[in-house]
Coordinates of C-alpha atoms in Angstrom, one line a residue:
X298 CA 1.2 -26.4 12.4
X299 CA -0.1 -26.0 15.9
X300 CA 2.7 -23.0 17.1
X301 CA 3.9 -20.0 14.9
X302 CA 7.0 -19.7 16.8
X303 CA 8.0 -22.9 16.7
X304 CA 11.8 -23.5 16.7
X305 CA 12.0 -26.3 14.7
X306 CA 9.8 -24.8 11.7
X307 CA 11.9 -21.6 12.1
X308 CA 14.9 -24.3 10.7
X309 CA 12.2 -26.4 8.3
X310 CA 12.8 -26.0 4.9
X311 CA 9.0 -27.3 4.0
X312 CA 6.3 -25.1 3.0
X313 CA 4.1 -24.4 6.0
X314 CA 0.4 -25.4 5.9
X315 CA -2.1 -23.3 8.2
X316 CA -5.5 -24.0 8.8
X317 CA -7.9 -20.8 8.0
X318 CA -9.6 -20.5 11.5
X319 CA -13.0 -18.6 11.8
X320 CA -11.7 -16.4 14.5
X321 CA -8.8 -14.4 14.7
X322 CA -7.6 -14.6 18.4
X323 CA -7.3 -18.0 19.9
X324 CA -6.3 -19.0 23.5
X325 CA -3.8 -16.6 24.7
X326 CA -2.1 -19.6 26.5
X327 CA -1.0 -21.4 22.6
X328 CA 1.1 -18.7 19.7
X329 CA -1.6 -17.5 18.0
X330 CA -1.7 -18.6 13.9
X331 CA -1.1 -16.6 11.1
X332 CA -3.2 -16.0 8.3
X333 CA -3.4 -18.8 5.6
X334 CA -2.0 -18.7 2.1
X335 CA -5.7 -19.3 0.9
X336 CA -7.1 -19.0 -2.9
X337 CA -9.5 -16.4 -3.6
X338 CA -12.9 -16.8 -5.1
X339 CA -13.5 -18.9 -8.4
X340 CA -13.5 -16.3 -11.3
X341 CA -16.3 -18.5 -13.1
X342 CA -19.0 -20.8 -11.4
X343 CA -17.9 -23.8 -11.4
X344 CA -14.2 -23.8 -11.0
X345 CA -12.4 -26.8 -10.0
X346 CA -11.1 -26.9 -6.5
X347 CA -7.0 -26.6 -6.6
X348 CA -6.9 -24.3 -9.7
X349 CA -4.6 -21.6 -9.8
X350 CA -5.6 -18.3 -7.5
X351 CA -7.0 -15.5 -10.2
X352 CA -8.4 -12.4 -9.8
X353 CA -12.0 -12.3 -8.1
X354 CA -14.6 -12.2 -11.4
X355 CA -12.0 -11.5 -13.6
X356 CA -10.8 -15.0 -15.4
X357 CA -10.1 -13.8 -18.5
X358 CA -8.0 -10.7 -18.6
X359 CA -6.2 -12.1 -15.2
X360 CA -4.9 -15.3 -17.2
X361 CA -4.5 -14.2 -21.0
X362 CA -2.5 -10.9 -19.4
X363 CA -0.6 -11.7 -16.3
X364 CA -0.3 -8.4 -14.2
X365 CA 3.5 -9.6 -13.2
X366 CA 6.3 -10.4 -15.7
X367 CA 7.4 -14.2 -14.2
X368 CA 11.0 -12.5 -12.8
X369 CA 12.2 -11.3 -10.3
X370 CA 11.8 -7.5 -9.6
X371 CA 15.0 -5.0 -9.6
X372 CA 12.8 -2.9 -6.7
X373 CA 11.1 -4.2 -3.8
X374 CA 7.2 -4.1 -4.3
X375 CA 4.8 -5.5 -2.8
X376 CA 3.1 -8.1 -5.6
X377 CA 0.1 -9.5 -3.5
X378 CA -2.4 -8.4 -0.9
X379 CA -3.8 -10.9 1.4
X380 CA -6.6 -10.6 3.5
X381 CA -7.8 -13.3 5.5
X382 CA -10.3 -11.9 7.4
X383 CA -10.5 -7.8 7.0
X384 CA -13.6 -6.2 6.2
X385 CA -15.7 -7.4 3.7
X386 CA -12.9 -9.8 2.5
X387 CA -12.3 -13.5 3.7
X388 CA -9.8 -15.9 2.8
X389 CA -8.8 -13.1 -0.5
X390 CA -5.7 -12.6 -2.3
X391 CA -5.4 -9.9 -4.7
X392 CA -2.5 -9.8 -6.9
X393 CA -0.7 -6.2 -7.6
X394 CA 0.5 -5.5 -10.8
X395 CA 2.5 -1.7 -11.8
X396 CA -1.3 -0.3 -12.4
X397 CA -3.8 -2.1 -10.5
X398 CA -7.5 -1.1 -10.2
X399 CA -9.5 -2.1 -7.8
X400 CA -13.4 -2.3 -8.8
X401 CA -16.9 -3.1 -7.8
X402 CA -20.5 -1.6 -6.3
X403 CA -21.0 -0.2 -3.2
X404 CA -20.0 -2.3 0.1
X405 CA -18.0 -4.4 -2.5
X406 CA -14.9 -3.8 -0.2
X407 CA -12.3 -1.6 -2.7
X408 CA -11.7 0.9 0.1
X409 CA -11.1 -1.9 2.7
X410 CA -8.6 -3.6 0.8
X411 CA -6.8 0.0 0.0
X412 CA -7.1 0.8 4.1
X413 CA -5.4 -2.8 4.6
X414 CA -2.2 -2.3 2.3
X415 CA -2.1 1.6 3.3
X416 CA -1.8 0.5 7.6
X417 CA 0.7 -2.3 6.5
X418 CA 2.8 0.7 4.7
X419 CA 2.3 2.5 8.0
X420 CA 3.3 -0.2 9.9
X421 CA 6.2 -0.8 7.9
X422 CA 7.0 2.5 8.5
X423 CA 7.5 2.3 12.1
X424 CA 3.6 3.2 13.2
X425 CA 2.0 2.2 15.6
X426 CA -1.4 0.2 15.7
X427 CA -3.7 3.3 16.9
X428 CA -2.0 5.7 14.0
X429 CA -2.2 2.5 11.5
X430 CA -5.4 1.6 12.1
X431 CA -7.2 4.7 13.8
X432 CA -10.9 3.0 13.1
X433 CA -9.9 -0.5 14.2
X434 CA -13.6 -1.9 14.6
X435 CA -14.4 -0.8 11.6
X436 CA -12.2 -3.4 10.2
X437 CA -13.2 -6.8 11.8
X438 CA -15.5 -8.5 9.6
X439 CA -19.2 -8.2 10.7
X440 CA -20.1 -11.9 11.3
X441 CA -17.1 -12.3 13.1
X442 CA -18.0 -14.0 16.5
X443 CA -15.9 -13.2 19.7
X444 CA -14.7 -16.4 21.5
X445 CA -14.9 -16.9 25.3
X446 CA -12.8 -14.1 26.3
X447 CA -14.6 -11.2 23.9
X448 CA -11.7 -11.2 21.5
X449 CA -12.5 -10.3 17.9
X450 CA -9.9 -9.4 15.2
X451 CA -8.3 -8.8 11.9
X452 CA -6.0 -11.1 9.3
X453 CA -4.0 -9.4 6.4
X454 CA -0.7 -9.6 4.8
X455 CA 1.5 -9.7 1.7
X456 CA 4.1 -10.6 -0.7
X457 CA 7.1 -8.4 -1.8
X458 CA 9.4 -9.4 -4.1
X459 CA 13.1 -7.8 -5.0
X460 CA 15.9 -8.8 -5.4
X461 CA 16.3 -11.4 -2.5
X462 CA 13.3 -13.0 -3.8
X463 CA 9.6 -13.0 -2.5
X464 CA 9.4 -12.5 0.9
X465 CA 5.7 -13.3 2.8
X466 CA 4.2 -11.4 5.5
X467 CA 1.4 -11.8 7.7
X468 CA -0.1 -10.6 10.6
X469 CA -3.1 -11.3 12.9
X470 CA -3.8 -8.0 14.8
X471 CA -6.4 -8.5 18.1
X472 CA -8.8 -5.2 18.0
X473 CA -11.0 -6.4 20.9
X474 CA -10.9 -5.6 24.0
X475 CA -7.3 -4.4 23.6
X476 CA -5.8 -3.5 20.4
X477 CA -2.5 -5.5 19.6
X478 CA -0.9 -7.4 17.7
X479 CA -1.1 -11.2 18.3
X480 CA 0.7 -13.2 15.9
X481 CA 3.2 -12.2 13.3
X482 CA 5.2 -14.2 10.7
X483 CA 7.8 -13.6 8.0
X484 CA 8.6 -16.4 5.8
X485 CA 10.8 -16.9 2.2
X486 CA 10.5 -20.3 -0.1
X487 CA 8.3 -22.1 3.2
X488 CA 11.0 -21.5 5.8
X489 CA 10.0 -18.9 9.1
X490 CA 12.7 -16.4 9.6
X491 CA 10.6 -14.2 12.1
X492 CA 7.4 -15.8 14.4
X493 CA 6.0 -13.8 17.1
X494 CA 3.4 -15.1 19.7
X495 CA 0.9 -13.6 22.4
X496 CA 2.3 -15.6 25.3
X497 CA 0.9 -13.5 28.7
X498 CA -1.8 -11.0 28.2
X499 CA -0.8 -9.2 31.3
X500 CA 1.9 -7.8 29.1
X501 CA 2.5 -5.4 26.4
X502 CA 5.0 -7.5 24.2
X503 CA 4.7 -10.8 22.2
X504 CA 7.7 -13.8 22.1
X505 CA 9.5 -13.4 18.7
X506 CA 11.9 -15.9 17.9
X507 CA 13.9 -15.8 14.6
X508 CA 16.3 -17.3 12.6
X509 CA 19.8 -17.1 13.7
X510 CA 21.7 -19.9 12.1
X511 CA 24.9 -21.6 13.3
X512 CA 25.2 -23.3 16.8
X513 CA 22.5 -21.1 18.5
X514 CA 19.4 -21.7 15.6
X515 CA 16.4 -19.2 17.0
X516 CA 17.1 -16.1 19.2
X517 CA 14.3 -15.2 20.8
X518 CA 13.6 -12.0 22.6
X519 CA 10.1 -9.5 23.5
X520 CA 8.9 -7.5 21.4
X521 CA 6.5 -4.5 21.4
X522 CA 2.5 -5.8 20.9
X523 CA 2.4 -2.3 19.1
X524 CA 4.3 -2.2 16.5
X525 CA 5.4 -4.3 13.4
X526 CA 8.1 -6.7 14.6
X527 CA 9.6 -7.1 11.0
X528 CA 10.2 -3.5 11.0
X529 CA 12.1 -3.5 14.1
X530 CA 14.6 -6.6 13.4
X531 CA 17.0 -4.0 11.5
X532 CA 17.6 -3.0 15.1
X533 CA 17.9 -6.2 16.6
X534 CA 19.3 -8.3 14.4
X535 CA 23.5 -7.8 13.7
X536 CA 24.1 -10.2 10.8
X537 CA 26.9 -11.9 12.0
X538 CA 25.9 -15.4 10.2
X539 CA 24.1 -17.0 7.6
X540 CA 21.2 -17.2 8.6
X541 CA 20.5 -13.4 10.3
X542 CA 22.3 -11.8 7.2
X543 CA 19.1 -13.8 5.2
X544 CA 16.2 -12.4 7.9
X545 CA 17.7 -9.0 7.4
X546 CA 17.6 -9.0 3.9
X547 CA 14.0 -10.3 3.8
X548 CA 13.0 -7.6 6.7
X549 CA 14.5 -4.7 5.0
X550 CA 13.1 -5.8 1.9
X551 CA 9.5 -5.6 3.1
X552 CA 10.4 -2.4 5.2
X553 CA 11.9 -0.5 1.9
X554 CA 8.7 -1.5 -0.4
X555 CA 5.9 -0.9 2.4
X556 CA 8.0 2.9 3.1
X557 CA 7.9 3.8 -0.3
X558 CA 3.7 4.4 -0.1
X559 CA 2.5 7.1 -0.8
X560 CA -2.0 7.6 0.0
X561 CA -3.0 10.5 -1.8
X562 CA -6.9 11.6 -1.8
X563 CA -6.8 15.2 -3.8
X564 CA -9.1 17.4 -1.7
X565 CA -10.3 20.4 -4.0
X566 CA -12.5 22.6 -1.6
X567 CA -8.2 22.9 0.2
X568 CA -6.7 23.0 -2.6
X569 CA -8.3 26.5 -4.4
X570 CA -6.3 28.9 -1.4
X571 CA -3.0 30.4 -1.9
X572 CA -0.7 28.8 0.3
X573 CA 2.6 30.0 2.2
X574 CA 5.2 28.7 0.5
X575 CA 7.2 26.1 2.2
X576 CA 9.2 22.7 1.3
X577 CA 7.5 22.0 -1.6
X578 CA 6.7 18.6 -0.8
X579 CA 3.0 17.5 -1.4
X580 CA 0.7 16.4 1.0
X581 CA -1.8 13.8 1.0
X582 CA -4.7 16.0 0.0
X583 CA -2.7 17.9 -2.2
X584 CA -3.4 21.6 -0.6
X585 CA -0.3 22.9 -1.3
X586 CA -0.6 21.9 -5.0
X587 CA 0.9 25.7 -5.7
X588 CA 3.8 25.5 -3.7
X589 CA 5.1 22.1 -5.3
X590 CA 4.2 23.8 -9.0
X591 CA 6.6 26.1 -7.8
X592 CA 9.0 24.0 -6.8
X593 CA 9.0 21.7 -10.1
X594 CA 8.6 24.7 -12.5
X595 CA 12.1 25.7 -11.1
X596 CA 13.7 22.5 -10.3
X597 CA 11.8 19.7 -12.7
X598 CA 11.5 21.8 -15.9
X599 CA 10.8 17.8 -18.0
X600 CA 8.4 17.1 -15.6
X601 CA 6.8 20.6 -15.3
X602 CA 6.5 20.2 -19.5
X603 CA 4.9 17.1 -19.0
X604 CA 2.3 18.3 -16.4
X605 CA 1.8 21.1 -18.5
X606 CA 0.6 19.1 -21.5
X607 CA -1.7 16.5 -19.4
X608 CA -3.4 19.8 -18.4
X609 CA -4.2 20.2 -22.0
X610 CA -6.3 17.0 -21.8
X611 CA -7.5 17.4 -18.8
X612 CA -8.6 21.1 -18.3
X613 CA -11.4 23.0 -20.3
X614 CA -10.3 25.5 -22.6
X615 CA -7.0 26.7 -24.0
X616 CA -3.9 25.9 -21.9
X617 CA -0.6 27.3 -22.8
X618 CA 1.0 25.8 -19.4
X619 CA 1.0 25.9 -15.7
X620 CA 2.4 29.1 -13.9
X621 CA 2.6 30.2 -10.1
X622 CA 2.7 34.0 -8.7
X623 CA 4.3 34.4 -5.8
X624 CA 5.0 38.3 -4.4
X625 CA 8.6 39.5 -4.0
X626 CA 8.2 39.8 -0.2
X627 CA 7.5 35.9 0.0
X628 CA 4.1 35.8 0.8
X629 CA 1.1 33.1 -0.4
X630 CA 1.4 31.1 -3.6
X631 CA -0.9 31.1 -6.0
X632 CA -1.3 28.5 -9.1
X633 CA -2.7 29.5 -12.5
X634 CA -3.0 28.4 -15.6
X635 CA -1.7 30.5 -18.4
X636 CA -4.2 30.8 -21.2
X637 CA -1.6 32.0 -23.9
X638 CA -0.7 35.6 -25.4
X639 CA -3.4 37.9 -24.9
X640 CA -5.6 35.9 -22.3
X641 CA -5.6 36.0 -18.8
X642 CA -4.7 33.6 -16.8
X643 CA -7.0 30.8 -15.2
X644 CA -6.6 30.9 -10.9
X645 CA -6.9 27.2 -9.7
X646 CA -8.8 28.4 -7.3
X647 CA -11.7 29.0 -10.5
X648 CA -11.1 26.0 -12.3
X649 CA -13.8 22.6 -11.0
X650 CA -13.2 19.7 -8.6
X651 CA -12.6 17.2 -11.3
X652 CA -9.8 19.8 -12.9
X653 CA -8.0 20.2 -9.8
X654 CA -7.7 16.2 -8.6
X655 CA -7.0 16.1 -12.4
X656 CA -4.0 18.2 -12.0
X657 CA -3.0 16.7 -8.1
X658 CA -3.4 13.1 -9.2
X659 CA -1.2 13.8 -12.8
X660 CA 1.4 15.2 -10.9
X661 CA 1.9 12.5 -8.0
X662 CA 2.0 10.0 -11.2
X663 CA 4.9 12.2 -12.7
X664 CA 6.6 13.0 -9.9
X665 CA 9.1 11.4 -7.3
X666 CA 9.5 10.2 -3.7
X667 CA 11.8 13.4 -3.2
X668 CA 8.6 16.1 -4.3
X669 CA 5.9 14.3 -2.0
X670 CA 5.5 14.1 1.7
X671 CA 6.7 10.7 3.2
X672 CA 9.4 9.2 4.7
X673 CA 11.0 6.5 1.9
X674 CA 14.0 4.1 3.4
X675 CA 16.9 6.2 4.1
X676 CA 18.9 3.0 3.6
X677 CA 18.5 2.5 -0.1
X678 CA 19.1 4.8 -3.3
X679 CA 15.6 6.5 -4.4
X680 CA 16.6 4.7 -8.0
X681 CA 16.7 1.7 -6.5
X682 CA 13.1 1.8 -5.1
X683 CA 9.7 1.6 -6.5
X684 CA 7.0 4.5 -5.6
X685 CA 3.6 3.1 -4.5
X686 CA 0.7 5.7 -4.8
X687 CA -2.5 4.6 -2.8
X688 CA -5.6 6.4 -4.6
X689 CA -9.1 5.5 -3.2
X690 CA -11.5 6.9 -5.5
X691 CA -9.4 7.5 -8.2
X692 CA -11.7 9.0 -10.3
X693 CA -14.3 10.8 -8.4
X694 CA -15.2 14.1 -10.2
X695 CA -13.5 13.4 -13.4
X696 CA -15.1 12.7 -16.8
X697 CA -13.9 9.7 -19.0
X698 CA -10.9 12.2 -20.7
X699 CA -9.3 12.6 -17.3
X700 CA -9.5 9.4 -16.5
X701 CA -8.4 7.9 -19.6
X702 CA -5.4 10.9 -19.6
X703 CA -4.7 9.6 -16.1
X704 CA -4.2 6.0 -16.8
X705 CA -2.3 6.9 -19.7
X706 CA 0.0 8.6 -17.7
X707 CA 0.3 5.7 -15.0
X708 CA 1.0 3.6 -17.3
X709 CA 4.0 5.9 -19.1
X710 CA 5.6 6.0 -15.4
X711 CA 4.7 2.7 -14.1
X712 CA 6.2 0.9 -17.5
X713 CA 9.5 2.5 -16.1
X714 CA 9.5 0.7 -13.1
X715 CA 10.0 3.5 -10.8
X716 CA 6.2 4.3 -9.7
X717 CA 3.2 1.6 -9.2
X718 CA -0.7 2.5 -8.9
X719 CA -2.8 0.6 -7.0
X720 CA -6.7 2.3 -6.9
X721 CA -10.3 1.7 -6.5
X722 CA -12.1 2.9 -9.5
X723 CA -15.8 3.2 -10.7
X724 CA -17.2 1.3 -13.8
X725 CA -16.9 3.7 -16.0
X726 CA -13.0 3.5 -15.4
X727 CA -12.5 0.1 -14.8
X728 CA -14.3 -1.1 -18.1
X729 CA -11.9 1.7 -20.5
X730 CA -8.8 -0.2 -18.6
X731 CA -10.5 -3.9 -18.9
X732 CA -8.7 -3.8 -22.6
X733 CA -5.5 -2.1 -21.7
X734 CA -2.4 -4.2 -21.7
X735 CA -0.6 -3.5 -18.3
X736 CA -3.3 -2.9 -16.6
X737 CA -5.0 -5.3 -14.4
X738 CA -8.6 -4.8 -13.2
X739 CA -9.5 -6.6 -9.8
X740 CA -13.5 -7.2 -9.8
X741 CA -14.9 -7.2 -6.7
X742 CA -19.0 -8.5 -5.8
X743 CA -20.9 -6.7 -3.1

């Protein structure tokens, strides 16, 4: 297919074959292509081309155990990771199951491929490309050769599936010389309901033309070079036929699983202060971790219990349960665990680094949208959507207990439906979850 935009694929109801190119941007005078549906890597040397896509080195566990039931999902999430050209990664896809692990040496790309999903939530979001991708070179692969006008760039995008079906979405994003996006496409069962192009490089905006059905067929219109088109059709798009009723549902599908991210990297050395109290809502590094056991302790007694037992496992010594003390006049916070009758309590600010990402990371896995600080669709009942926590370095500083308390609990709130994990792990980890059923292990080679 020699023009993402095209009007007539926009109508076609055939799958859509791309060529994988080796550079990202291409003439600006031709739509720039999307990213290929490509197969990742063989599992086992050997492998016959045209088999099924698996997991990177991980045959075995990825066919006997599917990460995915074979249904569709009640909640929009986002069931595979494509990147094309991002990093480390060329021509990958990654399936995402509730508890994913991502795993591997050094270099081996598990942060990359957590950076790539966590800008597409941004973007989904309503970011823009500086706050989604604030270290843009850092992303372009390192053999990746400029063509005749110095433009080098990045290929990533995904599958969500809910209850329209799954819904495909990929993006080619320029980085050099001028950050923006290039090419865009969102596409259900093979047929294009949303293409975008780079048409004039003069101008800030690419040619989007989608689906509109009836006597018209495409509408096409500008649209910001900035910003995620598919998040912006909601406001474009009014749904007065067929065929803009099915790009909105397929648009606010992606928008309502990619919003419901939340990246968390527990940051000890912030979290041992006493904090003002405030919303309650945690951050991303978890420093307020006292204020938020506030809030739960009076307002999520269950999950509050719950905590209280994982810290149990996953602290040293006696723990009777978590407590907070806060002065009358309303002044800092402070967490402790109480040690039981006739003990004193246990600051947090005292206990180690592996205890307190212990404690952050088992209460983002038992907790809700509504107790952590993002922005989830507005649109669309919090029952009805699936929390997605981002955790790079899942387990740095904890010993095999936490960890293996940890996936226990991801796997107690994931089997609900409700919350999905998606991490990068060390070895140690990632061979205790190899053998646990619901779990799937991604193995990635330097």
């Amino acid at each position: 297919m020699d023009a993402i935009s095209d009007a007539t694929a926009l109508g076609a109801p055939a799958a859509v074959a791309l060529a994988d190119t080796p550079a990202v941007p291409v003439p600006s005078a031709v739509p720039v292509p999307v990213p290929p549906v490509v197969r990742a890597p063989a599992a086992a040397a050997g492998a016959a081309e045209g088999d099924a896509p698996v997991v990177p080195a991980q045959a075995r566990s990825a066919q006997a155990r599917p990460a995915e039931p074979a249904q569709r999902h009640p909640r929009p999430v986002v069931t595979e990771l494509r990147l094309s050209a991002f990093g480390p990664h060329r021509s990958a896809v990654f399936p995402l199951g509730p508890v994913t692990l991502f795993a591997g040496p050094s270099g081996s790309g598990k942060s990359q491929a957590l950076t790539a999903y966590e800008a597409l939530a941004g973007l989904g979001s309503g970011a823009t490309l500086e706050e989604a991708f604030p270290d843009p070179r850092a992303r372009v692969p390192d053999r990746a050769v400029p063509d005749a006008q110095r433009r080098r760039g990045i290929r990533l995008g995904c599958t969500v599936d809910g209850p329209v079906g799954p819904v495909r979405l990929d993006l080619a994003v320029q980085v050099e010389p001028t950050l923006r996006i290039v090419g865009e496409r969102l596409s259900q069962d093979g047929q294009i309901l949303l293409a975008t192009a780079l048409r004039d490089p003069g101008r800030r905006s690419v040619q989007a033309a989608w689906l509109t059905g009836g006597a018209v067929g495409v509408t096409r219109a500008p649209l910001p070079d900035d910003r995620l088109g598919t998040a912006l059709l909601p406001l474009r798009v009014a749904g007065s036929t067929a065929g803009q009723r099915q790009v909105l549902a397929a648009a606010e599908q992606v928008v309502v699983a990619l919003r419901a991210v939340f990246p968390c990297d527990p940051r000890p050395d912030r979290m041992r202060a006493a904090v003002a109290p405030g919303e309650g809502r945690l951050l991303g590094d978890c420093a307020n971790l006292a204020d938020v056991l506030r809030r739960t302790r009076s307002e999520c007694g269950t999950r509050h219990a719950l905590l209280a037992e994982a810290a149990r496992t996953g602290c040293a010594g006696s723990v009777a349960g978590l407590d907070v003390r806060a002065p009358a006049g309303g002044g800092p916070v402070e967490a402790v665990l109480d040690r039981g009758p006739g003990r004193p309590a246990t600051e947090l600010a005292r206990l180690g680094a592996g205890e307190l990402r212990f404690l952050a990371l088992a209460l983002v896995l038992l907790t809700g949208p509504g107790v952590l600080a993002m922005d989830p669709a507005a649109e669309l009942l919090s029952a009805r959507q699936a929390l997605t926590v981002l955790a790079d370095d899942f387990d740095r500083a904890l010993d095999g207990c936490q960890s293996a308390e940890l996936l226990r609990l991801a796997l107690l709130s994931c089997g609900r439906g409700h919350v999905r994990l998606v991490a990068a792990v060390g070895e140690g980890t990632a061979a205790a979850a190899r053998d646990l059923p619901g779990v799937a292990v991604v193995d990635l080679t330097a």
